[in-house]
Amino acid sequence: MRPQDILMPVAAGLCCKPGGFHIDPVRPVERALITHGHSDHARPGHGAVLATQETLDMMRLRYGENFAGSTQAISYGETIKLGDVSTTFHPAGHVLGSAQIAVTHGKIKIVASGDYKDTADPTCTPFEVVPCDVFITEATFGLPVFRHSDVAGEIAKLLASVALFPERAHLVGAYSLGKAQRVIALIRAAGYDAPIYLHGAMEKITRYYESRGIDLGDLRLAKGMKKTELAGTITLAPPTAITDIWTRRFPDPVAAFASGWMRVRARARQKGIELPLVISDHADWDGLCATIDATGAGEVWVTHGQEDALVHWCQSKGLKARPLALVGYGDEDEDSAAADEATSP
């Protein structure tokens, strides 16, 4: 059996006919295997959902108890048989509970990465290289221009600005699942122990992270605070909130945004970002190339992102490579962040 007979792109997403399931389907299906909890990968309405416990919990927080007909929690390293294939979940290092899904049929192993990063993150299990025959990689930052900065240096920039402008409030835009909690943990690791404030949209997921044993220090809601009390403070908020009317409750706010896209200065200016912080939860160009090489895969399928450059790089290394036509995956978790923000001032 050829790899494309095991996994193939269809309108609903990546389909495994021999196993009777889809991976991260964008439409309701009978059985879905979900890599992580971001809304462009984890959608409600499936008959059965298999994912890590953290991803299932995240979907319950976002969509309610009845987000699927049934659920099954899969641990990292656990192998289950589905139809004619075996599947195993491995850490992806993207956000809490994120997984790569290995699909094995006979002697062929295909690994669907979902979203991943190969750099340290104190808030989730580190990325694991999974040797395979075919590697399905994301390419969100699949261009050589995207070489992410050292995150400690970016946090140092933020804290230097807080020290320089004690009369101003610093508002850090960050996606509500994964990025916000990582930024808080990095700020704490840099020695900052003052209270950190949260937009209401950040509270549920951040408190869930804490319930899983991740220490984020003294966290408080910005709502209800007096304007003068927020001078010299740091507040985490959805990216769409840091430049809208909500910011009027803060004294002379500094708009910061933690994202790999902040490598592009024009994008920062376009969004009105005064303090861009290059902090990404995706692998950069070097990380993508190093990961592909480390898997030992002879064939690479590239999806949702800058496919062409990465396909060309793979082919220049003698690998079989092709773009995978999958639609419905976006930039991080904008839809959910915006939805959360709309319901949580």
Coordinates of C-alpha atoms in Angstrom, one line a residue:
M1 CA 0.0 0.0 0.0
R2 CA 1.3 3.5 -0.9
P3 CA 1.4 6.3 1.7
Q4 CA -1.4 8.2 -0.2
D5 CA -3.6 5.1 0.2
I6 CA -3.2 5.4 4.0
L7 CA -3.7 9.2 4.4
M8 CA -5.1 11.4 1.8
P9 CA -6.5 15.0 1.7
V10 CA -10.3 15.3 1.2
A11 CA -12.7 18.1 1.7
A12 CA -13.1 17.4 5.4
G13 CA -9.4 17.2 6.0
L14 CA -6.8 14.5 6.2
C15 CA -8.6 11.2 5.8
C16 CA -7.3 7.7 6.8
K17 CA -9.7 5.3 5.0
P18 CA -8.0 2.1 6.3
G19 CA -8.4 3.4 9.9
G20 CA -11.9 5.0 9.5
F21 CA -10.9 8.4 10.8
H22 CA -9.8 11.9 9.9
I23 CA -7.0 14.0 11.5
D24 CA -8.0 17.5 12.5
P25 CA -11.1 17.6 10.2
V26 CA -12.5 21.0 9.4
R27 CA -16.0 19.5 8.9
P28 CA -18.0 17.1 11.2
V29 CA -16.9 13.5 10.7
E30 CA -17.7 10.1 12.3
R31 CA -14.3 9.8 14.0
A32 CA -11.7 12.5 14.5
L33 CA -8.2 12.4 15.9
I34 CA -7.3 15.9 17.1
T35 CA -3.7 17.1 17.4
H36 CA -4.3 20.1 19.7
G37 CA -6.9 22.5 21.0
H38 CA -6.6 25.5 18.7
S39 CA -9.9 26.2 17.0
D40 CA -8.6 25.7 13.5
H41 CA -7.7 22.1 14.3
A42 CA -10.2 21.2 17.1
R43 CA -13.8 21.8 16.0
P44 CA -17.0 20.6 17.6
G45 CA -19.6 18.3 16.1
H46 CA -17.7 15.0 15.4
G47 CA -19.2 11.7 16.3
A48 CA -16.2 10.5 18.2
V49 CA -13.0 12.4 19.2
L50 CA -9.7 10.9 20.2
A51 CA -7.1 13.3 21.7
T52 CA -4.9 13.8 24.7
Q53 CA -6.7 14.6 27.9
E54 CA -5.6 18.2 27.8
T55 CA -6.9 18.7 24.3
L56 CA -10.3 17.1 25.2
D57 CA -10.5 19.4 28.3
M58 CA -9.7 22.4 26.2
M59 CA -12.4 21.5 23.7
R60 CA -14.9 21.2 26.7
L61 CA -13.8 24.7 27.9
R62 CA -14.4 26.2 24.5
Y63 CA -17.4 24.3 23.2
G64 CA -19.2 22.8 26.2
E65 CA -19.6 19.2 27.5
N66 CA -21.4 18.0 24.4
F67 CA -18.8 19.0 21.8
A68 CA -18.7 15.4 20.4
G69 CA -20.8 12.3 20.5
S70 CA -18.1 10.5 22.5
T71 CA -14.5 11.1 23.6
Q72 CA -11.4 9.0 24.3
A73 CA -8.3 10.2 26.0
I74 CA -5.0 9.0 24.5
S75 CA -1.7 9.3 26.4
Y76 CA 1.7 10.1 24.8
G77 CA 3.3 6.9 23.6
E78 CA 0.0 4.9 23.7
T79 CA -0.7 2.9 20.6
I80 CA -4.3 2.1 19.6
K81 CA -5.6 0.0 16.7
L82 CA -8.1 1.6 14.5
G83 CA -9.3 -0.5 11.5
D84 CA -6.2 -1.7 9.7
V85 CA -3.8 0.9 11.1
S86 CA -2.1 1.6 14.4
T87 CA -1.9 5.1 15.8
T88 CA 0.4 6.6 18.4
F89 CA 0.4 10.1 19.9
H90 CA 3.7 11.9 20.5
P91 CA 4.5 15.3 22.0
A92 CA 4.5 18.2 19.5
G93 CA 5.7 20.9 21.9
H94 CA 3.2 23.4 20.5
V95 CA 0.8 24.0 23.4
L96 CA -0.4 22.0 26.4
G97 CA -1.5 18.5 25.2
S98 CA -0.5 19.0 21.6
A99 CA 0.4 15.9 19.7
Q100 CA 1.9 14.5 16.6
I101 CA -0.1 11.5 15.3
A102 CA 1.9 8.5 13.9
V103 CA -0.1 6.3 11.6
T104 CA 1.4 2.8 10.8
H105 CA 0.1 0.4 8.2
G106 CA 2.4 -2.6 7.6
K107 CA 5.9 -1.3 7.2
I108 CA 4.9 2.3 6.4
K109 CA 4.8 4.9 9.1
I110 CA 3.4 8.4 8.5
V111 CA 3.6 11.1 11.1
A112 CA 1.2 14.1 11.0
S113 CA 2.8 16.8 13.0
G114 CA -0.1 19.1 13.5
D115 CA 1.5 22.4 14.7
Y116 CA 4.8 22.0 16.5
K117 CA 7.9 23.8 17.8
D118 CA 11.3 22.3 18.7
T119 CA 12.3 24.9 21.2
A120 CA 11.9 24.9 25.0
D121 CA 8.6 25.7 26.6
P122 CA 8.0 25.4 30.4
T123 CA 4.3 25.0 29.9
C124 CA 4.1 21.9 27.7
T125 CA 5.8 18.6 27.1
P126 CA 8.8 19.0 24.8
F127 CA 8.7 18.1 21.1
E128 CA 9.7 14.5 20.3
V129 CA 11.4 13.5 17.0
V130 CA 9.5 10.5 15.6
P131 CA 11.4 8.5 12.9
C132 CA 9.1 7.8 10.0
D133 CA 8.8 7.1 6.3
V134 CA 6.6 10.1 5.5
F135 CA 6.5 13.3 7.6
I136 CA 3.6 15.7 7.2
T137 CA 4.9 19.1 8.4
E138 CA 3.3 22.4 8.9
A139 CA 5.0 25.4 7.3
T140 CA 3.6 28.4 9.1
F141 CA 7.0 30.1 9.1
G142 CA 8.4 28.1 6.1
L143 CA 10.6 30.9 4.7
P144 CA 14.3 31.5 5.4
V145 CA 13.5 35.0 6.7
F146 CA 11.7 33.5 9.7
R147 CA 14.5 32.8 12.2
H148 CA 13.0 33.4 15.6
S149 CA 14.8 35.3 18.3
D150 CA 16.0 33.9 21.6
V151 CA 12.8 34.2 23.7
A152 CA 14.7 35.3 26.8
G153 CA 16.0 38.3 24.9
E154 CA 12.5 39.2 23.9
I155 CA 11.2 39.0 27.5
A156 CA 14.2 41.1 28.5
K157 CA 13.0 43.8 26.1
L158 CA 9.6 43.7 27.6
L159 CA 10.9 44.0 31.2
A160 CA 13.3 46.8 30.2
S161 CA 10.4 48.8 28.8
V162 CA 8.3 48.2 32.0
A163 CA 11.3 49.5 34.0
L164 CA 11.8 52.5 31.7
F165 CA 8.1 53.6 31.7
P166 CA 6.8 53.0 35.2
E167 CA 3.9 55.4 34.6
R168 CA 2.6 53.3 31.6
A169 CA 0.7 50.0 31.5
H170 CA 2.1 47.3 29.1
L171 CA -0.5 45.3 27.2
V172 CA 0.9 42.1 25.7
G173 CA -1.2 40.6 22.9
A174 CA -1.0 36.8 23.0
Y175 CA -3.3 34.0 21.9
S176 CA -5.4 32.6 24.8
L177 CA -4.3 29.0 24.5
G178 CA -0.6 28.3 24.8
K179 CA 1.1 31.6 23.9
A180 CA -0.3 33.6 26.9
Q181 CA 0.7 31.0 29.4
R182 CA 4.1 30.6 27.9
V183 CA 4.8 34.3 28.0
I184 CA 3.7 34.5 31.6
A185 CA 6.0 31.5 32.5
L186 CA 8.9 33.2 30.6
I187 CA 8.3 36.5 32.5
R188 CA 8.4 34.6 35.8
A189 CA 11.6 32.8 34.7
A190 CA 13.2 36.2 34.1
G191 CA 12.6 37.0 37.8
Y192 CA 9.5 39.2 37.6
D193 CA 7.3 38.3 40.6
A194 CA 4.8 41.2 40.6
P195 CA 1.2 40.5 39.8
I196 CA 0.4 39.9 36.2
Y197 CA -3.0 40.9 35.0
L198 CA -5.3 39.1 32.6
H199 CA -8.0 40.1 30.2
G200 CA -11.2 38.1 31.0
A201 CA -10.8 36.0 27.9
M202 CA -7.6 34.6 29.3
E203 CA -8.9 33.4 32.6
K204 CA -10.5 30.0 31.9
I205 CA -7.6 28.5 30.0
T206 CA -4.9 30.1 32.2
R207 CA -6.6 28.7 35.3
Y208 CA -6.7 25.3 33.6
Y209 CA -3.0 25.4 33.0
E210 CA -2.5 26.1 36.7
S211 CA -4.8 23.1 37.5
R212 CA -2.3 20.9 35.5
G213 CA 0.5 21.9 37.8
I214 CA 2.0 24.8 35.8
D215 CA 3.0 27.6 38.2
L216 CA 2.3 31.0 36.8
G217 CA 2.6 33.1 39.9
D218 CA 0.3 35.8 41.1
L219 CA -2.4 36.3 38.4
R220 CA -5.2 38.8 38.7
L221 CA -8.0 40.0 36.4
A222 CA -7.6 43.6 35.1
K223 CA -11.3 44.1 35.3
G224 CA -12.3 46.2 38.3
M225 CA -8.8 47.7 38.8
K226 CA -8.5 51.4 39.1
K227 CA -6.6 53.0 36.2
T228 CA -3.9 54.5 38.4
E229 CA -3.3 51.0 40.0
L230 CA -2.4 49.6 36.6
A231 CA 0.6 52.0 36.0
G232 CA 3.8 50.0 35.6
T233 CA 2.0 46.6 35.3
I234 CA 1.8 43.9 32.6
T235 CA -1.5 42.6 31.3
L236 CA -2.0 39.7 28.9
A237 CA -4.9 40.1 26.4
P238 CA -6.1 38.7 23.1
P239 CA -4.3 40.4 20.1
T240 CA -7.5 42.1 19.0
A241 CA -8.0 43.8 22.4
I242 CA -4.7 45.6 22.7
T243 CA -5.5 48.3 20.2
D244 CA -9.3 48.7 20.7
I245 CA -11.6 50.6 23.1
W246 CA -10.8 48.2 26.0
T247 CA -7.4 49.8 26.4
R248 CA -8.9 53.0 27.7
R249 CA -8.9 51.6 31.2
F250 CA -5.1 51.6 31.2
P251 CA -2.7 54.5 31.7
D252 CA -0.9 55.4 28.5
P253 CA -0.7 51.8 27.4
V254 CA 2.2 50.3 25.5
A255 CA 0.9 47.8 22.9
A256 CA 3.1 44.7 22.6
F257 CA 2.4 41.6 20.6
A258 CA 4.1 38.2 21.1
S259 CA 4.2 36.4 17.8
G260 CA 6.5 35.0 15.2
W261 CA 5.0 37.4 12.7
M262 CA 6.6 40.3 14.7
R263 CA 9.8 39.4 12.8
V264 CA 8.2 41.4 9.9
R265 CA 8.4 45.0 11.1
A266 CA 5.9 46.2 8.5
R267 CA 3.3 43.8 10.0
A268 CA 4.0 45.2 13.5
R269 CA 3.5 48.8 12.3
Q270 CA 0.4 47.8 10.4
K271 CA -1.2 46.4 13.6
G272 CA -0.1 49.5 15.6
I273 CA 2.3 47.5 17.8
E274 CA 4.8 49.7 19.7
L275 CA 6.7 46.8 21.2
P276 CA 6.9 43.7 18.9
L277 CA 8.1 40.5 20.7
V278 CA 9.3 37.7 18.4
I279 CA 7.9 34.8 20.4
S280 CA 6.4 31.9 18.4
D281 CA 4.8 28.6 19.2
H282 CA 5.7 27.3 15.7
A283 CA 9.0 26.0 14.5
D284 CA 11.0 28.6 12.5
W285 CA 12.7 27.9 9.2
D286 CA 15.8 26.3 10.8
G287 CA 13.6 24.3 13.1
L288 CA 11.4 23.0 10.3
C289 CA 14.5 21.9 8.2
A290 CA 16.2 20.4 11.3
T291 CA 13.1 18.4 12.2
I292 CA 12.5 17.1 8.7
D293 CA 16.2 15.9 8.6
A294 CA 15.9 14.3 12.1
T295 CA 12.9 12.2 11.2
G296 CA 14.8 10.4 8.5
A297 CA 11.7 10.6 6.3
G298 CA 12.3 10.0 2.6
E299 CA 9.0 11.7 1.7
V300 CA 7.6 15.0 3.1
W301 CA 4.2 16.5 2.7
V302 CA 3.9 20.2 3.5
T303 CA 0.8 21.9 4.6
H304 CA -0.8 25.1 5.9
G305 CA 1.8 27.7 5.5
Q306 CA 4.6 28.6 3.1
E307 CA 4.6 25.3 1.3
D308 CA 6.6 26.1 -1.8
A309 CA 9.9 27.1 -0.2
L310 CA 10.0 24.1 2.1
V311 CA 9.1 21.7 -0.7
H312 CA 11.9 23.2 -2.7
W313 CA 14.3 22.8 0.2
C314 CA 13.3 19.1 0.6
Q315 CA 13.7 18.4 -3.1
S316 CA 17.2 20.0 -3.0
K317 CA 18.1 17.4 -0.3
G318 CA 16.9 14.6 -2.5
L319 CA 13.7 14.0 -0.7
K320 CA 10.3 13.4 -2.3
A321 CA 8.2 16.4 -1.3
R322 CA 4.8 17.9 -2.3
P323 CA 2.4 20.5 -0.9
L324 CA -0.7 19.0 0.7
A325 CA -3.9 20.8 -0.3
L326 CA -5.6 21.2 3.0
V327 CA -7.9 24.2 3.7
G328 CA -9.4 25.6 6.9
Y329 CA -6.2 26.1 9.0
G330 CA -5.4 29.6 10.1
D331 CA -2.9 31.7 12.0
E332 CA -2.8 30.3 15.5
D333 CA -6.1 30.6 17.3
E334 CA -7.5 34.0 16.2
D335 CA -11.1 32.9 15.9
S336 CA -11.3 31.4 19.4
A337 CA -9.4 34.3 20.9
A338 CA -11.8 36.8 19.3
A339 CA -14.8 34.7 20.4
D340 CA -13.5 34.5 24.0
E341 CA -12.8 38.2 24.0
A342 CA -16.3 39.1 22.8
T343 CA -17.8 37.3 25.8
S344 CA -15.2 38.2 28.5
P345 CA -14.4 42.0 28.9

